[in-house]
Tab-separated table of C-alpha atoms in Angstrom:
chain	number	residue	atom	x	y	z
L	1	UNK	CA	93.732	82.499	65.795
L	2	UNK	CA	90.446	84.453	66.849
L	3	UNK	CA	89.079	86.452	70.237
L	4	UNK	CA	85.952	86.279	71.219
L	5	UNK	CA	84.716	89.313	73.845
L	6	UNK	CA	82.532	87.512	76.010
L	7	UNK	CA	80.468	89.980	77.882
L	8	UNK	CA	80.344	92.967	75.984
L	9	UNK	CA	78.157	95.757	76.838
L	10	UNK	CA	75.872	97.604	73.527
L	11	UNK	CA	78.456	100.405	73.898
L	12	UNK	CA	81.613	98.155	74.432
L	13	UNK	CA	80.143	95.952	71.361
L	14	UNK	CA	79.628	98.571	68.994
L	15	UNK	CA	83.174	100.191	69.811
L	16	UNK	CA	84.586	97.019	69.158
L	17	UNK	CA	82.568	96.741	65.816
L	18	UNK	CA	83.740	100.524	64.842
L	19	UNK	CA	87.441	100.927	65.872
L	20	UNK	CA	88.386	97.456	64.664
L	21	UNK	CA	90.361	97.243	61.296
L	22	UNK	CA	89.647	94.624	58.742
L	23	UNK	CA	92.984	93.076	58.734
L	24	UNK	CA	92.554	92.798	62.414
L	25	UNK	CA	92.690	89.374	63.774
L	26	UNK	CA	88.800	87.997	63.927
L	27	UNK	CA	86.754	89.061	66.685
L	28	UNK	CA	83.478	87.356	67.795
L	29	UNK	CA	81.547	89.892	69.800
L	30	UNK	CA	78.700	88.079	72.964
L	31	UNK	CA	76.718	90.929	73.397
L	32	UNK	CA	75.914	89.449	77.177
L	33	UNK	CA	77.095	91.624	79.504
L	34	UNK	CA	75.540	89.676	82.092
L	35	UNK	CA	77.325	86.221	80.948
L	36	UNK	CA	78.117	83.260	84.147
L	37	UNK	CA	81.594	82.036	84.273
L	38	UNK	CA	79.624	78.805	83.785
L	39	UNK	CA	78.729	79.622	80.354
L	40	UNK	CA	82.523	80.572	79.294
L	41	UNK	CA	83.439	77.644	78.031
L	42	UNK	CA	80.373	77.553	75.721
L	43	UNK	CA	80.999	81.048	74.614
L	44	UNK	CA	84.642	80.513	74.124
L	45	UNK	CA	83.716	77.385	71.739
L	46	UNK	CA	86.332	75.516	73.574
L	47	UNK	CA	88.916	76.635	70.975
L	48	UNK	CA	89.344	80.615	71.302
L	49	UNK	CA	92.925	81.887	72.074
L	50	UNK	CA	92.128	85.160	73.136
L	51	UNK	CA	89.160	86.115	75.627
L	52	UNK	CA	88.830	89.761	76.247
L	53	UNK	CA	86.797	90.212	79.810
L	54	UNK	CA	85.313	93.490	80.658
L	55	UNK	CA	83.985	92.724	84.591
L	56	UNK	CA	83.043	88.427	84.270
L	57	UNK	CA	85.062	86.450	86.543
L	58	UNK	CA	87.437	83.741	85.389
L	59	UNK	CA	88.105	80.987	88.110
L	60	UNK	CA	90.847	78.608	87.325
L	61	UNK	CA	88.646	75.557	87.436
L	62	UNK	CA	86.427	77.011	84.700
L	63	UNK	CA	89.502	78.456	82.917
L	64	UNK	CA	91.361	74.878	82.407
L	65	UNK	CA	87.814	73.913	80.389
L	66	UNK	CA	88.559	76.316	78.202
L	67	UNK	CA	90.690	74.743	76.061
L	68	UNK	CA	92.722	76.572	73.456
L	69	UNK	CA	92.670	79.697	75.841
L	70	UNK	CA	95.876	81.442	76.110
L	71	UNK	CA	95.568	84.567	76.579
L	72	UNK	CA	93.330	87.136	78.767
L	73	UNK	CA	92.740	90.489	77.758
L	74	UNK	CA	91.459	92.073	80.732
L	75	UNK	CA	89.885	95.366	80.464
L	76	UNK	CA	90.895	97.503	82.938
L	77	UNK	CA	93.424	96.736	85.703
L	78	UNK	CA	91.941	95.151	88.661
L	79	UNK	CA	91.759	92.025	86.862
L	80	UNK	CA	92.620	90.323	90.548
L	81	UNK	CA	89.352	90.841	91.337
L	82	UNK	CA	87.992	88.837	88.950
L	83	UNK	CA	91.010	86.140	88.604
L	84	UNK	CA	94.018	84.474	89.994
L	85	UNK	CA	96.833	85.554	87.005
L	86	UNK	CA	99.372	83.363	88.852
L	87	UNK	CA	96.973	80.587	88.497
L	88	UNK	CA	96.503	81.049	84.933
L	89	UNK	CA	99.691	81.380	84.275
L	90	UNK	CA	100.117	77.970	85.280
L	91	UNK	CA	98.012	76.812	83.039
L	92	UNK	CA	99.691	78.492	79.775
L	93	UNK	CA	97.358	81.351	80.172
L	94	UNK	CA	98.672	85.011	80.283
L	95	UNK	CA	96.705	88.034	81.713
L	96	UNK	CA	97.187	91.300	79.675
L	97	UNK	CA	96.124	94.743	81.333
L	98	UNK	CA	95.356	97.900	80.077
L	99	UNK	CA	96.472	100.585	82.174
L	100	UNK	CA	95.943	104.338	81.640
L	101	UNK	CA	92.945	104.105	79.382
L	102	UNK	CA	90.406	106.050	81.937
L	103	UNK	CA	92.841	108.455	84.515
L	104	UNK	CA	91.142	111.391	83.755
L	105	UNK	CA	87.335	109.842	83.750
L	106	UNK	CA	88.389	108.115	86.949
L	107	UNK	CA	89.939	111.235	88.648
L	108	UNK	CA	86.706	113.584	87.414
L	109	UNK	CA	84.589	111.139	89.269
L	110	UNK	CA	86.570	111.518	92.624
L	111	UNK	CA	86.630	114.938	92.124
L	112	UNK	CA	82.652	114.846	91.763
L	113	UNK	CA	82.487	112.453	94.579
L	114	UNK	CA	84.459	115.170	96.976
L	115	UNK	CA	82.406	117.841	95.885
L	116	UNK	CA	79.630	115.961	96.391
L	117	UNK	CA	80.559	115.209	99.969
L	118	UNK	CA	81.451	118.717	100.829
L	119	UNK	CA	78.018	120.618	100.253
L	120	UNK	CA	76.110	117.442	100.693
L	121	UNK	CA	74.557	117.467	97.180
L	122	UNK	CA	73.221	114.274	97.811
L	123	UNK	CA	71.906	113.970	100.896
L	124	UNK	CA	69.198	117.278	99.402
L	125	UNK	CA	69.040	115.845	96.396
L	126	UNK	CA	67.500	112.289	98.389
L	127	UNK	CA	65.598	114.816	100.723
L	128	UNK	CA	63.839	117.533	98.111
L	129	UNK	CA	62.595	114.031	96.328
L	130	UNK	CA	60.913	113.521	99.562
L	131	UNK	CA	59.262	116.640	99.904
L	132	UNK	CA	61.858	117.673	102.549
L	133	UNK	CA	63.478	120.848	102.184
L	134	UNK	CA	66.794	119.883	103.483
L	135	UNK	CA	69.255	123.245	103.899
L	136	UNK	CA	72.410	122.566	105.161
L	137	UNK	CA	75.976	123.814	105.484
L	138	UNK	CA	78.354	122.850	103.339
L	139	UNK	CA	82.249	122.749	103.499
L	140	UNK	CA	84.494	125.033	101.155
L	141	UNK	CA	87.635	123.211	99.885
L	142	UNK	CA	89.421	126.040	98.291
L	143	UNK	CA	92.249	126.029	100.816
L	144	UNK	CA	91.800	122.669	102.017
L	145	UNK	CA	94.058	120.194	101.490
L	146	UNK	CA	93.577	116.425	99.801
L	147	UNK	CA	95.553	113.664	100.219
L	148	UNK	CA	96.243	110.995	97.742
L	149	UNK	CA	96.919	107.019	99.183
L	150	UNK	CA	98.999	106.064	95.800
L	151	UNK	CA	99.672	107.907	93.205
L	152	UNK	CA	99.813	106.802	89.857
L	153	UNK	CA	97.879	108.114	86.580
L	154	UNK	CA	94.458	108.989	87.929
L	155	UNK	CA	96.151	110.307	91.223
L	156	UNK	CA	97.996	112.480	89.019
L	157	UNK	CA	94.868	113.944	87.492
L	158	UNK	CA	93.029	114.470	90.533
L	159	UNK	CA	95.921	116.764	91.847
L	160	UNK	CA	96.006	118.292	89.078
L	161	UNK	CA	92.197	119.420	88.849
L	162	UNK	CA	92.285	120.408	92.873
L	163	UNK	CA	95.269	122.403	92.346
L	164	UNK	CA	93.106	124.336	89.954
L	165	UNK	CA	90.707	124.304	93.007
L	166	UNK	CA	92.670	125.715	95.171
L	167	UNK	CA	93.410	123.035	97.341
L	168	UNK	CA	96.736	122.017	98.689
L	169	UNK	CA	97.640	118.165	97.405
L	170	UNK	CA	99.523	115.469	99.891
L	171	UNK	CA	100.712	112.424	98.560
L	172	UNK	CA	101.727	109.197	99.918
L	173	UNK	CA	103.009	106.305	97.463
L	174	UNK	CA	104.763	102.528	98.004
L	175	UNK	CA	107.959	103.444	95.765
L	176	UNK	CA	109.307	107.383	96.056
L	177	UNK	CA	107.735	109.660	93.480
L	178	UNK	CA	107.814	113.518	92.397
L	179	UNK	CA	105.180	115.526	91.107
L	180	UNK	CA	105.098	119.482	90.730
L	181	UNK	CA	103.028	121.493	93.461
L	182	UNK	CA	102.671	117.830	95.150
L	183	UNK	CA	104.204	117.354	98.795
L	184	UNK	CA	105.138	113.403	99.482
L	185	UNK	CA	104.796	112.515	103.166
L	186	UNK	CA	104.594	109.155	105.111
L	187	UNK	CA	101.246	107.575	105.568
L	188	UNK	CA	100.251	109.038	109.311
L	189	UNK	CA	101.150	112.429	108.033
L	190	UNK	CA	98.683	112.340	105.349
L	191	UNK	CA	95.723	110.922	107.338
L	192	UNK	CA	96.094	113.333	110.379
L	193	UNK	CA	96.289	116.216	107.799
L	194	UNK	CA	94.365	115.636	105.249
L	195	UNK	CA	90.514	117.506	104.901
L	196	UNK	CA	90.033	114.963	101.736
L	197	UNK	CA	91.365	111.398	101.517
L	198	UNK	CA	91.372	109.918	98.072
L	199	UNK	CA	92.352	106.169	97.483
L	200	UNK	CA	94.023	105.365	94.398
L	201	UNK	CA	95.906	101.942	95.034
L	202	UNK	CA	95.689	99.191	93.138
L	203	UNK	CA	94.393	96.060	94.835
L	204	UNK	CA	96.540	93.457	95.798
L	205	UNK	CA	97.602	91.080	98.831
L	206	UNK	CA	99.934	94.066	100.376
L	207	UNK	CA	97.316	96.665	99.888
L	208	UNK	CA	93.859	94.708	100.749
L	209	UNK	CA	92.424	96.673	103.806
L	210	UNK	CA	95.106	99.157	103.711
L	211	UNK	CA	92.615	101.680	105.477
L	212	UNK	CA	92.339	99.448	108.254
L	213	UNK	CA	90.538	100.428	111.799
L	214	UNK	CA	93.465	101.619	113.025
L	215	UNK	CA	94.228	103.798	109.841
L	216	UNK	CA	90.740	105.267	109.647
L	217	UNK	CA	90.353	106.311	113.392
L	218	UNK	CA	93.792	108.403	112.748
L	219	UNK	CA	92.092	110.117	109.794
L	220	UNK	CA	91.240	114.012	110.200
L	221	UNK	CA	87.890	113.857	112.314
L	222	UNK	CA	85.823	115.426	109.995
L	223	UNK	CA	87.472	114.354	106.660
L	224	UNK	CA	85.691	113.254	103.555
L	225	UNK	CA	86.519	109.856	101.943
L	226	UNK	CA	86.646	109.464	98.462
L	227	UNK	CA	87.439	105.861	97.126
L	228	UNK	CA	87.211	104.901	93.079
L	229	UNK	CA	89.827	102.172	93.385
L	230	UNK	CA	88.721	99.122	95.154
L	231	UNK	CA	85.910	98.075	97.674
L	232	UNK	CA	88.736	96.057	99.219
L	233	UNK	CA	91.230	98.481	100.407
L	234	UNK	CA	89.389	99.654	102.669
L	235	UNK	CA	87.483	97.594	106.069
L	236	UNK	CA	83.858	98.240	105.461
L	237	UNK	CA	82.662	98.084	108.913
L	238	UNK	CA	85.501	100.152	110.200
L	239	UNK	CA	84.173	102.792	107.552
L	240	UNK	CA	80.467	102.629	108.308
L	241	UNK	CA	80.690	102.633	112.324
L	242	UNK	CA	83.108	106.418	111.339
L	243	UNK	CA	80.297	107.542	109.141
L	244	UNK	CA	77.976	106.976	111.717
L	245	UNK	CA	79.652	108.457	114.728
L	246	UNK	CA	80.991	111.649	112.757
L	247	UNK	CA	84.293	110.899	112.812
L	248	UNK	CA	84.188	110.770	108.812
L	249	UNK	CA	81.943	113.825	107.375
L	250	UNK	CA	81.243	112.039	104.267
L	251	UNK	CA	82.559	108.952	101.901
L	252	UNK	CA	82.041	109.209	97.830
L	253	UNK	CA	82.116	105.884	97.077
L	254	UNK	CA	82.178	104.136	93.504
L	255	UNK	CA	83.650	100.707	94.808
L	256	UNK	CA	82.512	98.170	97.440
L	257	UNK	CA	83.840	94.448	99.129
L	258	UNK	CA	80.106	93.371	97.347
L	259	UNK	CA	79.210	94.299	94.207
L	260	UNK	CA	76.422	95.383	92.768
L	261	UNK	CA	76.019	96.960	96.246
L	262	UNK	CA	73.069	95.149	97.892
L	263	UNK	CA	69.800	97.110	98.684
L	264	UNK	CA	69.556	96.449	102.049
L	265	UNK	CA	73.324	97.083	102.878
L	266	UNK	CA	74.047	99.633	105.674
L	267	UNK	CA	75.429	101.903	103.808
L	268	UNK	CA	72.021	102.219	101.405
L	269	UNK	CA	71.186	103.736	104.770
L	270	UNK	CA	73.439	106.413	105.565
L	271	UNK	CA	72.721	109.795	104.818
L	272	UNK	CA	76.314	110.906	104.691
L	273	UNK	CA	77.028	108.776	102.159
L	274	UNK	CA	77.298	109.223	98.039
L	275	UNK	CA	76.948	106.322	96.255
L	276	UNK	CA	77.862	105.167	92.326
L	277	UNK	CA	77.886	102.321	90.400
L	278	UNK	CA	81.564	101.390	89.989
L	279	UNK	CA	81.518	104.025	86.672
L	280	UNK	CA	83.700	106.210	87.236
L	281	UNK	CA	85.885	105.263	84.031
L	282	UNK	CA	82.381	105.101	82.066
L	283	UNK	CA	83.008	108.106	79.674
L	284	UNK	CA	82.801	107.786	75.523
L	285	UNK	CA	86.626	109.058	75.405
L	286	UNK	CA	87.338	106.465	78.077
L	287	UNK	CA	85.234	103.552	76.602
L	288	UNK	CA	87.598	104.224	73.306
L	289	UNK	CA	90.807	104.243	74.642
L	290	UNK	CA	90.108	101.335	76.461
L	291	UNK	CA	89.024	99.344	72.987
L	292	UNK	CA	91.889	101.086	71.102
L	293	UNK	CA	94.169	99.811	73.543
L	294	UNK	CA	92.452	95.919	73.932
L	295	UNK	CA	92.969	95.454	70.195
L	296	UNK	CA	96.340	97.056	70.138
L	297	UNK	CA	96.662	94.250	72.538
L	298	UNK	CA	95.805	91.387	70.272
L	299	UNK	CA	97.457	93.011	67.368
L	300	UNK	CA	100.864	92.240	69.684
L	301	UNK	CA	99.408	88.831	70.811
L	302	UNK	CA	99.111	88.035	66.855
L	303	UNK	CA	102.650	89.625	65.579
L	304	UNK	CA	104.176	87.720	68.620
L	305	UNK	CA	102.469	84.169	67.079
């Protein structure tokens, strides 16, 4: 039994290369990040039992010609995005997630993203580049209050580093859930109250466009949005049109419905905007959790036979 990793970044690569132990099953490294579910097959030699995927999709069709393939270890834990794990199962092919790995890389970056937003870092960063000389007035969030939509791991982390900020944290989660200094209240509670809304649901069929139209227009006019979980929860348009009239101050945003993000998308053009490259789990302690915990993963997929 092998694994090949089939789209592994330098960093990812060498990781892989460093952490791995010798009596670890064998491990062919593509250093392609930017490999086509087309060439999968190839690159899987038609006879690998493990892929480990760090961001390539995996469509069934192009999964049953990989034959041998029985087992996915995804990196991260959105693998939905990327393919249909009912599907595979189906075929004999079972998706294994890694969950945990990044929660407080992830929850830094919201954090950064809300600051950010609130003294409009950006916007005079984009401006002074320009030769403008952009002043403006910023919002102070000690005293403010954030709310979190979901609250697992990284959710966790972010209340805990704006507690240290001085900031009252609101939570709202699917199944009931306690957390010191954190107040649970229903979903309309949090958006009418909140001065920061942070999204930290996983993707799914229930929660795809969970911030609907409806949801966003009974957000705190005013409010900053912060999402690092997925494009998808949110409706795009819905978004941009309450950027543009006010209603939303601001929206940190590492995820979109389209990515990479394209050039000429509107909200390249909004100045109340931050944008980032879906990295908000990119750290070095991060990046080695994540490969700790992938070959822990095939250790078990090995032991298991």
């Amino acid at each position: 039994m092998h694994a090949v990793f089939v789209d592994a970044s330098e960093t990812l690569a060498d990781l892989f290369e460093t952490i791995s132990n010798p009596l670890d099953l064998p491990i062919i490294i593509n250093r392609d990040p930017d490999v086509t579910p087309q060439q999968l097959p190839r690159v899987l030699f038609g006879r690998a039992a493990i892929a480990i995927i760090d961001h390539t999709a995996l469509p069934t069709e192009i999964a049953r010609q990989c034959i041998g393939l029985k087992h996915v270890v995804f990196l991260g834990t959105g693998a939905r995005s990327y393919m249909n794990p009912e599907e595979l199962a189906e075929l004999g092919i079972a998706v294994h997630l890694i969950r945990g790995y990044g929660d407080t890389a992830v929850a830094e970056s919201a954090i950064a993203l809300m600051w950010a937003g609130a003294r409009n870092l950006a916007t005079m960063d984009r401006g002074i580049r320009t030769g403008h000389w952009l002043r403006q007035d910023g919002v102070q969030l000690t005293g403010k209050t954030i709310g979190l939509i979901g609250f697992g791991g990284i959710a966790a982390e972010v209340a805990r580093i704006a507690q240290g900020s001085g900031m009252k944290v609101i939570a709202w989660n699917r199944t009931p859930k306690q957390c010191e200094g954190v107040s649970f209240v229903d979903i309309d509670t949090l958006l009418a109250q909140s001065d920061v809304v942070s999204l930290h649901l996983l993707l799914n069929d229930e929660t795809r466009g969970f911030l609907s139209r409806q949801r966003i227009a009974a957000i705190k006019p005013g409010a900053i949005l912060v999402n690092t979980a997925r494009g998808a929860l949110v409706d795009e348009t819905a978004m941009i049109e309450a950027l543009q009239s006010g209603h939303l101050r601001h929206a940190g945003l590492d995820v979109f419905d389209t990515e990479p993000l394209p050039a000429d998308h509107p909200l390249t053009r909004l100045p109340n905007v931050t944008l980032s490259a879906h990295s908000a789990f990119r750290t070095p302690e991060a990046s080695a959790n994540l490969v700790e915990a992938a070959l822990q993963h095939c250790r078990r997929i090995v032991a298991e036979g």
